[in-house]
PDB file of C-alpha atoms in Angstrom:
ATOM      1  CA  GLU K   1     -23.675   3.510   6.250  1.00  0.00           C
ATOM      2  CA  LEU K   2     -20.757   4.548   4.054  1.00  0.00           C
ATOM      3  CA  ILE K   3     -18.778   1.384   4.840  1.00  0.00           C
ATOM      4  CA  GLU K   4     -21.848  -0.743   4.199  1.00  0.00           C
ATOM      5  CA  SER K   5     -22.474   0.887   0.813  1.00  0.00           C
ATOM      6  CA  LEU K   6     -18.821   0.462  -0.206  1.00  0.00           C
ATOM      7  CA  LEU K   7     -18.714  -3.234   0.675  1.00  0.00           C
ATOM      8  CA  GLN K   8     -22.156  -4.194  -0.590  1.00  0.00           C
ATOM      9  CA  ASN K   9     -21.898  -6.745  -3.431  1.00  0.00           C
ATOM     10  CA  ASN K  10     -18.149  -6.206  -3.427  1.00  0.00           C
ATOM     11  CA  GLU K  11     -15.609  -9.038  -3.478  1.00  0.00           C
ATOM     12  CA  PRO K  12     -12.016  -8.534  -2.235  1.00  0.00           C
ATOM     13  CA  PHE K  13      -9.317  -8.377  -4.887  1.00  0.00           C
ATOM     14  CA  GLY K  14      -6.557  -9.082  -2.377  1.00  0.00           C
ATOM     15  CA  ASN K  15      -6.026 -10.943   0.897  1.00  0.00           C
ATOM     16  CA  GLY K  16      -3.353 -10.214   3.473  1.00  0.00           C
ATOM     17  CA  LEU K  17      -2.462 -11.913   6.727  1.00  0.00           C
ATOM     18  CA  ILE K  18      -4.601  -9.519   8.745  1.00  0.00           C
ATOM     19  CA  SER K  19      -6.920  -7.895   6.201  1.00  0.00           C
ATOM     20  CA  LYS K  20      -8.936  -8.187   3.009  1.00  0.00           C
ATOM     21  CA  ILE K  21      -8.613  -5.508   0.343  1.00  0.00           C
ATOM     22  CA  TYR K  22     -11.546  -4.147  -1.616  1.00  0.00           C
ATOM     23  CA  LYS K  23     -11.656  -1.828  -4.607  1.00  0.00           C
ATOM     24  CA  VAL K  24     -14.153   0.930  -3.821  1.00  0.00           C
ATOM     25  CA  LYS K  25     -15.463   3.865  -5.818  1.00  0.00           C
ATOM     26  CA  PHE K  26     -16.942   7.101  -4.537  1.00  0.00           C
ATOM     27  CA  ASN K  27     -19.810   8.645  -6.462  1.00  0.00           C
ATOM     28  CA  TYR K  28     -18.769  12.269  -6.450  1.00  0.00           C
ATOM     29  CA  ASN K  29     -17.809  14.354  -9.480  1.00  0.00           C
ATOM     30  CA  LYS K  30     -17.952  17.829 -10.900  1.00  0.00           C
ATOM     31  CA  THR K  31     -19.621  17.105 -14.209  1.00  0.00           C
ATOM     32  CA  SER K  32     -21.874  20.185 -14.044  1.00  0.00           C
ATOM     33  CA  GLU K  33     -18.908  22.464 -13.363  1.00  0.00           C
ATOM     34  CA  ILE K  34     -16.990  20.932 -16.244  1.00  0.00           C
ATOM     35  CA  LYS K  35     -19.827  21.486 -18.697  1.00  0.00           C
ATOM     36  CA  ASN K  36     -20.124  25.144 -17.688  1.00  0.00           C
ATOM     37  CA  SER K  37     -16.443  25.816 -18.228  1.00  0.00           C
ATOM     38  CA  PRO K  38     -15.620  28.262 -21.051  1.00  0.00           C
ATOM     39  CA  LYS K  39     -12.907  25.854 -22.231  1.00  0.00           C
ATOM     40  CA  LYS K  40     -15.370  23.065 -22.492  1.00  0.00           C
ATOM     41  CA  LYS K  41     -13.596  20.364 -24.457  1.00  0.00           C
ATOM     42  CA  LYS K  42     -10.121  20.774 -23.055  1.00  0.00           C
ATOM     43  CA  VAL K  43     -11.159  21.032 -19.401  1.00  0.00           C
ATOM     44  CA  LYS K  44     -13.668  18.206 -19.694  1.00  0.00           C
ATOM     45  CA  LYS K  45     -11.060  15.830 -21.030  1.00  0.00           C
ATOM     46  CA  THR K  46      -8.494  16.719 -18.361  1.00  0.00           C
ATOM     47  CA  LYS K  47     -10.932  16.632 -15.451  1.00  0.00           C
ATOM     48  CA  LYS K  48     -12.485  13.370 -16.531  1.00  0.00           C
ATOM     49  CA  ALA K  49      -9.103  11.634 -16.549  1.00  0.00           C
ATOM     50  CA  LYS K  50      -8.378  12.877 -13.041  1.00  0.00           C
ATOM     51  CA  LEU K  51     -11.766  11.895 -11.688  1.00  0.00           C
ATOM     52  CA  SER K  52     -11.382   8.336 -12.929  1.00  0.00           C
ATOM     53  CA  THR K  53      -8.372   7.827 -10.652  1.00  0.00           C
ATOM     54  CA  LYS K  54      -9.410  10.048  -7.757  1.00  0.00           C
ATOM     55  CA  ASN K  55     -12.707   8.260  -7.253  1.00  0.00           C
ATOM     56  CA  VAL K  56     -11.154   4.817  -6.832  1.00  0.00           C
ATOM     57  CA  ARG K  57      -9.575   3.700  -3.547  1.00  0.00           C
ATOM     58  CA  ALA K  58      -8.428   0.512  -1.849  1.00  0.00           C
ATOM     59  CA  LEU K  59     -10.235  -0.327   1.401  1.00  0.00           C
ATOM     60  CA  LYS K  60      -8.277  -2.636   3.718  1.00  0.00           C
ATOM     61  CA  VAL K  61     -10.681  -4.357   6.096  1.00  0.00           C
ATOM     62  CA  PHE K  62      -9.246  -5.900   9.269  1.00  0.00           C
ATOM     63  CA  THR K  63     -10.084  -9.616   9.595  1.00  0.00           C
ATOM     64  CA  ASN K  64      -8.726 -10.557  13.052  1.00  0.00           C
ATOM     65  CA  ASN K  65     -11.053  -8.785  15.478  1.00  0.00           C
ATOM     66  CA  ASN K  66     -10.217 -11.148  18.348  1.00  0.00           C
ATOM     67  CA  ASP K  67      -6.446 -10.751  18.076  1.00  0.00           C
ATOM     68  CA  VAL K  68      -5.370  -7.734  20.132  1.00  0.00           C
ATOM     69  CA  ASP K  69      -1.722  -7.862  19.022  1.00  0.00           C
ATOM     70  CA  LYS K  70      -2.631  -7.909  15.336  1.00  0.00           C
ATOM     71  CA  MET K  71      -5.098  -5.106  15.912  1.00  0.00           C
ATOM     72  CA  LYS K  72      -2.348  -2.979  17.449  1.00  0.00           C
ATOM     73  CA  ARG K  73      -0.129  -3.710  14.448  1.00  0.00           C
ATOM     74  CA  TYR K  74      -2.942  -2.757  12.095  1.00  0.00           C
ATOM     75  CA  VAL K  75      -3.431   0.602  13.807  1.00  0.00           C
ATOM     76  CA  SER K  76       0.329   1.161  13.912  1.00  0.00           C
ATOM     77  CA  GLN K  77       0.500   0.566  10.162  1.00  0.00           C
ATOM     78  CA  TYR K  78      -1.996   3.362   9.567  1.00  0.00           C
ATOM     79  CA  GLU K  79      -0.201   5.766  11.905  1.00  0.00           C
ATOM     80  CA  LEU K  80       3.095   4.983  10.207  1.00  0.00           C
ATOM     81  CA  LEU K  81       1.787   5.470   6.667  1.00  0.00           C
ATOM     82  CA  ASN K  82       0.034   8.648   7.739  1.00  0.00           C
ATOM     83  CA  SER K  83       3.362  10.028   8.968  1.00  0.00           C
ATOM     84  CA  LEU K  84       5.262   9.159   5.790  1.00  0.00           C
ATOM     85  CA  ASN K  85       4.741  11.695   3.046  1.00  0.00           C
ATOM     86  CA  HIS K  86       6.679  10.295   0.099  1.00  0.00           C
ATOM     87  CA  ARG K  87       5.667  10.071  -3.549  1.00  0.00           C
ATOM     88  CA  HIS K  88       6.832   6.447  -3.762  1.00  0.00           C
ATOM     89  CA  ILE K  89       5.083   5.188  -0.614  1.00  0.00           C
ATOM     90  CA  ILE K  90       1.374   4.444  -0.731  1.00  0.00           C
ATOM     91  CA  LYS K  91      -0.854   7.180   0.720  1.00  0.00           C
ATOM     92  CA  VAL K  92      -3.645   6.669   3.242  1.00  0.00           C
ATOM     93  CA  PHE K  93      -6.772   8.816   3.356  1.00  0.00           C
ATOM     94  CA  GLY K  94      -8.511   7.727   6.533  1.00  0.00           C
ATOM     95  CA  PHE K  95      -9.090   5.188   9.274  1.00  0.00           C
ATOM     96  CA  PHE K  96     -12.388   3.721  10.507  1.00  0.00           C
ATOM     97  CA  ASN K  97     -12.222   2.528  14.120  1.00  0.00           C
ATOM     98  CA  GLY K  98     -14.888  -0.115  13.621  1.00  0.00           C
ATOM     99  CA  ASP K  99     -18.164  -0.720  15.409  1.00  0.00           C
ATOM    100  CA  GLU K 100     -20.569  -3.566  16.204  1.00  0.00           C
ATOM    101  CA  ASN K 101     -21.329  -4.021  12.496  1.00  0.00           C
ATOM    102  CA  PHE K 102     -18.018  -3.480  10.714  1.00  0.00           C
ATOM    103  CA  PRO K 103     -14.356  -4.093  11.577  1.00  0.00           C
ATOM    104  CA  PRO K 104     -11.667  -1.390  11.394  1.00  0.00           C
ATOM    105  CA  CYS K 105     -10.702  -0.227   7.894  1.00  0.00           C
ATOM    106  CA  ILE K 106      -7.917   1.751   6.240  1.00  0.00           C
ATOM    107  CA  LEU K 107      -8.585   3.737   3.066  1.00  0.00           C
ATOM    108  CA  GLU K 108      -5.577   3.799   0.741  1.00  0.00           C
ATOM    109  CA  GLU K 109      -4.590   4.615  -2.810  1.00  0.00           C
ATOM    110  CA  TYR K 110      -5.631   2.002  -5.363  1.00  0.00           C
ATOM    111  CA  PHE K 111      -3.338   0.615  -8.042  1.00  0.00           C
ATOM    112  CA  LYS K 112      -4.260  -2.148 -10.437  1.00  0.00           C
ATOM    113  CA  SER K 113      -0.770  -3.587 -10.911  1.00  0.00           C
ATOM    114  CA  ASN K 114       2.261  -4.557  -8.871  1.00  0.00           C
ATOM    115  CA  LEU K 115       5.835  -5.295  -9.872  1.00  0.00           C
ATOM    116  CA  GLU K 116       5.290  -9.055 -10.008  1.00  0.00           C
ATOM    117  CA  SER K 117       2.394  -8.810 -12.455  1.00  0.00           C
ATOM    118  CA  SER K 118       3.988  -6.050 -14.549  1.00  0.00           C
ATOM    119  CA  ILE K 119       7.668  -6.909 -14.714  1.00  0.00           C
ATOM    120  CA  LYS K 120       7.526  -8.694 -18.089  1.00  0.00           C
ATOM    121  CA  LYS K 121       5.714  -5.747 -19.679  1.00  0.00           C
ATOM    122  CA  LEU K 122       8.075  -3.051 -18.414  1.00  0.00           C
ATOM    123  CA  LYS K 123      10.922  -1.597 -20.459  1.00  0.00           C
ATOM    124  CA  GLU K 124      14.469  -1.575 -19.172  1.00  0.00           C
ATOM    125  CA  ILE K 125      14.349   2.173 -18.537  1.00  0.00           C
ATOM    126  CA  ASP K 126      11.185   1.677 -16.453  1.00  0.00           C
ATOM    127  CA  LEU K 127      12.836  -1.031 -14.367  1.00  0.00           C
ATOM    128  CA  VAL K 128      15.862   1.175 -13.700  1.00  0.00           C
ATOM    129  CA  SER K 129      13.574   4.030 -12.670  1.00  0.00           C
ATOM    130  CA  ILE K 130      11.589   1.741 -10.363  1.00  0.00           C
ATOM    131  CA  ILE K 131      14.763   0.558  -8.628  1.00  0.00           C
ATOM    132  CA  TYR K 132      15.762   4.173  -8.096  1.00  0.00           C
ATOM    133  CA  GLU K 133      12.297   5.097  -6.778  1.00  0.00           C
ATOM    134  CA  ILE K 134      12.300   2.175  -4.342  1.00  0.00           C
ATOM    135  CA  SER K 135      15.708   3.301  -3.091  1.00  0.00           C
ATOM    136  CA  LEU K 136      14.428   6.835  -2.510  1.00  0.00           C
ATOM    137  CA  ALA K 137      11.447   5.536  -0.546  1.00  0.00           C
ATOM    138  CA  LEU K 138      13.555   3.201   1.589  1.00  0.00           C
ATOM    139  CA  LYS K 139      16.045   5.981   2.275  1.00  0.00           C
ATOM    140  CA  THR K 140      13.216   7.997   3.807  1.00  0.00           C
ATOM    141  CA  THR K 141      11.914   5.116   5.929  1.00  0.00           C
ATOM    142  CA  HIS K 142      15.403   4.183   7.121  1.00  0.00           C
ATOM    143  CA  GLN K 143      16.135   7.782   8.089  1.00  0.00           C
ATOM    144  CA  LYS K 144      13.088   7.551  10.359  1.00  0.00           C
ATOM    145  CA  GLY K 145      14.361   4.272  11.824  1.00  0.00           C
ATOM    146  CA  ILE K 146      11.706   2.204  10.034  1.00  0.00           C
ATOM    147  CA  ILE K 147      12.556  -1.163   8.464  1.00  0.00           C
ATOM    148  CA  HIS K 148       9.970  -2.630   6.078  1.00  0.00           C
ATOM    149  CA  ARG K 149      10.993  -6.318   6.541  1.00  0.00           C
ATOM    150  CA  ASP K 150       8.604  -7.619   3.858  1.00  0.00           C
ATOM    151  CA  LEU K 151       9.744  -5.942   0.653  1.00  0.00           C
ATOM    152  CA  LYS K 152       8.897  -8.130  -2.348  1.00  0.00           C
ATOM    153  CA  PRO K 153       7.473  -7.598  -5.873  1.00  0.00           C
ATOM    154  CA  THR K 154       3.840  -7.951  -4.769  1.00  0.00           C
ATOM    155  CA  ASN K 155       4.359  -5.141  -2.236  1.00  0.00           C
ATOM    156  CA  ILE K 156       5.626  -2.723  -4.872  1.00  0.00           C
ATOM    157  CA  LEU K 157       2.629  -1.251  -6.649  1.00  0.00           C
ATOM    158  CA  ILE K 158       2.937   0.258 -10.128  1.00  0.00           C
ATOM    159  CA  ASP K 159       0.855   3.236 -11.247  1.00  0.00           C
ATOM    160  CA  THR K 160      -0.377   4.027 -14.759  1.00  0.00           C
ATOM    161  CA  GLU K 161       2.872   5.882 -15.549  1.00  0.00           C
ATOM    162  CA  ASN K 162       5.060   2.988 -14.333  1.00  0.00           C
ATOM    163  CA  HIS K 163       6.140   4.639 -11.089  1.00  0.00           C
ATOM    164  CA  ALA K 164       6.627   2.611  -7.908  1.00  0.00           C
ATOM    165  CA  LYS K 165       4.631   2.798  -4.668  1.00  0.00           C
ATOM    166  CA  ILE K 166       5.758   0.686  -1.706  1.00  0.00           C
ATOM    167  CA  CYS K 167       2.883  -0.769   0.313  1.00  0.00           C
ATOM    168  CA  ASP K 168       2.059  -3.322   3.048  1.00  0.00           C
ATOM    169  CA  PHE K 169       3.968  -2.190   6.127  1.00  0.00           C
ATOM    170  CA  ASN K 170       2.447  -4.943   8.297  1.00  0.00           C
ATOM    171  CA  TYR K 171       5.841  -6.281   9.359  1.00  0.00           C
ATOM    172  CA  CYS K 172       7.704  -2.989   9.632  1.00  0.00           C
ATOM    173  CA  GLU K 173       9.532  -2.224  12.847  1.00  0.00           C
ATOM    174  CA  LEU K 174      11.109   0.774  14.521  1.00  0.00           C
ATOM    175  CA  MET K 175      14.414  -0.866  15.306  1.00  0.00           C
ATOM    176  CA  ASN K 176      18.090  -0.967  14.506  1.00  0.00           C
ATOM    177  CA  ILE K 177      19.675  -3.598  12.265  1.00  0.00           C
ATOM    178  CA  GLU K 178      21.002  -5.638  15.203  1.00  0.00           C
ATOM    179  CA  ASN K 179      17.504  -6.113  16.584  1.00  0.00           C
ATOM    180  CA  GLN K 180      16.171  -6.928  13.147  1.00  0.00           C
ATOM    181  CA  ILE K 181      18.667  -9.760  12.641  1.00  0.00           C
ATOM    182  CA  ASN K 182      17.661 -11.347  15.946  1.00  0.00           C
ATOM    183  CA  ALA K 183      13.914 -10.831  15.442  1.00  0.00           C
ATOM    184  CA  GLU K 184      11.677 -13.780  14.698  1.00  0.00           C
ATOM    185  CA  ILE K 185       9.993 -12.968  11.379  1.00  0.00           C
ATOM    186  CA  LYS K 186       6.767 -14.948  11.059  1.00  0.00           C
ATOM    187  CA  LEU K 187       6.588 -15.295   7.288  1.00  0.00           C
ATOM    188  CA  ASN K 188       6.354 -18.111   4.773  1.00  0.00           C
ATOM    189  CA  TRP K 189      10.099 -18.717   4.543  1.00  0.00           C
ATOM    190  CA  ASN K 190       9.969 -21.071   1.556  1.00  0.00           C
ATOM    191  CA  LYS K 191       7.985 -18.565  -0.506  1.00  0.00           C
ATOM    192  CA  TYR K 192       9.771 -15.336   0.415  1.00  0.00           C
ATOM    193  CA  LEU K 193      13.271 -16.498   1.353  1.00  0.00           C
ATOM    194  CA  ARG K 194      14.819 -15.121  -1.857  1.00  0.00           C
ATOM    195  CA  PHE K 195      13.721 -11.587  -0.924  1.00  0.00           C
ATOM    196  CA  PHE K 196      15.364 -11.520   2.527  1.00  0.00           C
ATOM    197  CA  ALA K 197      18.577  -9.595   3.112  1.00  0.00           C
ATOM    198  CA  PRO K 198      21.631 -11.940   3.381  1.00  0.00           C
ATOM    199  CA  GLU K 199      22.515 -10.692   6.861  1.00  0.00           C
ATOM    200  CA  ILE K 200      19.065 -11.696   8.141  1.00  0.00           C
ATOM    201  CA  ILE K 201      19.283 -15.200   6.656  1.00  0.00           C
ATOM    202  CA  ASN K 202      22.826 -15.706   7.997  1.00  0.00           C
ATOM    203  CA  LYS K 203      21.996 -14.015  11.348  1.00  0.00           C
ATOM    204  CA  GLU K 204      25.259 -12.133  11.211  1.00  0.00           C
ATOM    205  CA  GLU K 205      26.193 -10.305  14.389  1.00  0.00           C
ATOM    206  CA  LYS K 206      27.963  -7.470  12.589  1.00  0.00           C
ATOM    207  CA  ILE K 207      27.025  -5.735   9.350  1.00  0.00           C
TER     208      ILE K 207
END
């Protein structure tokens, strides 16, 4: 019933290779508690700002129910994100296994902007900070033996304070660099070629 209410009259704002992404809002708040606070105006203002972001989530709905391999990758993505606790990697809040009425879903943080849509509006100091934040996030994933393999501006989300959040781990792998170079990456090469690491394009044997 919850999934049905979230998706009712709701159009996806994003489409991936194995999922559609919906912006969903939960109707819970603490308005009555805020009004009863002795510091009425100050607390109300602070709480209201937090509620506006906490109530909104991104719901990724799986779209390939008949593809077992893609389903396994979808579940693996959730397990991976659930294991990574980093301020610059998107957080997940839950997983719905699916039933006869609805496909599996992942509930994630929602951000309105990504690096591609925001880059012309950002200041130089913001861009430098974002590069640093991406590096911190990748350092954590690489220490765990995880390679993203699809890092591009649309997969770097930007929050309201211009901080970076890496998302979309659909193509990530637990592998070393040698295996990555020899792996067949099923992507749109013409569109994303400029974001690939040189050693992958050149298929170098040694790094």
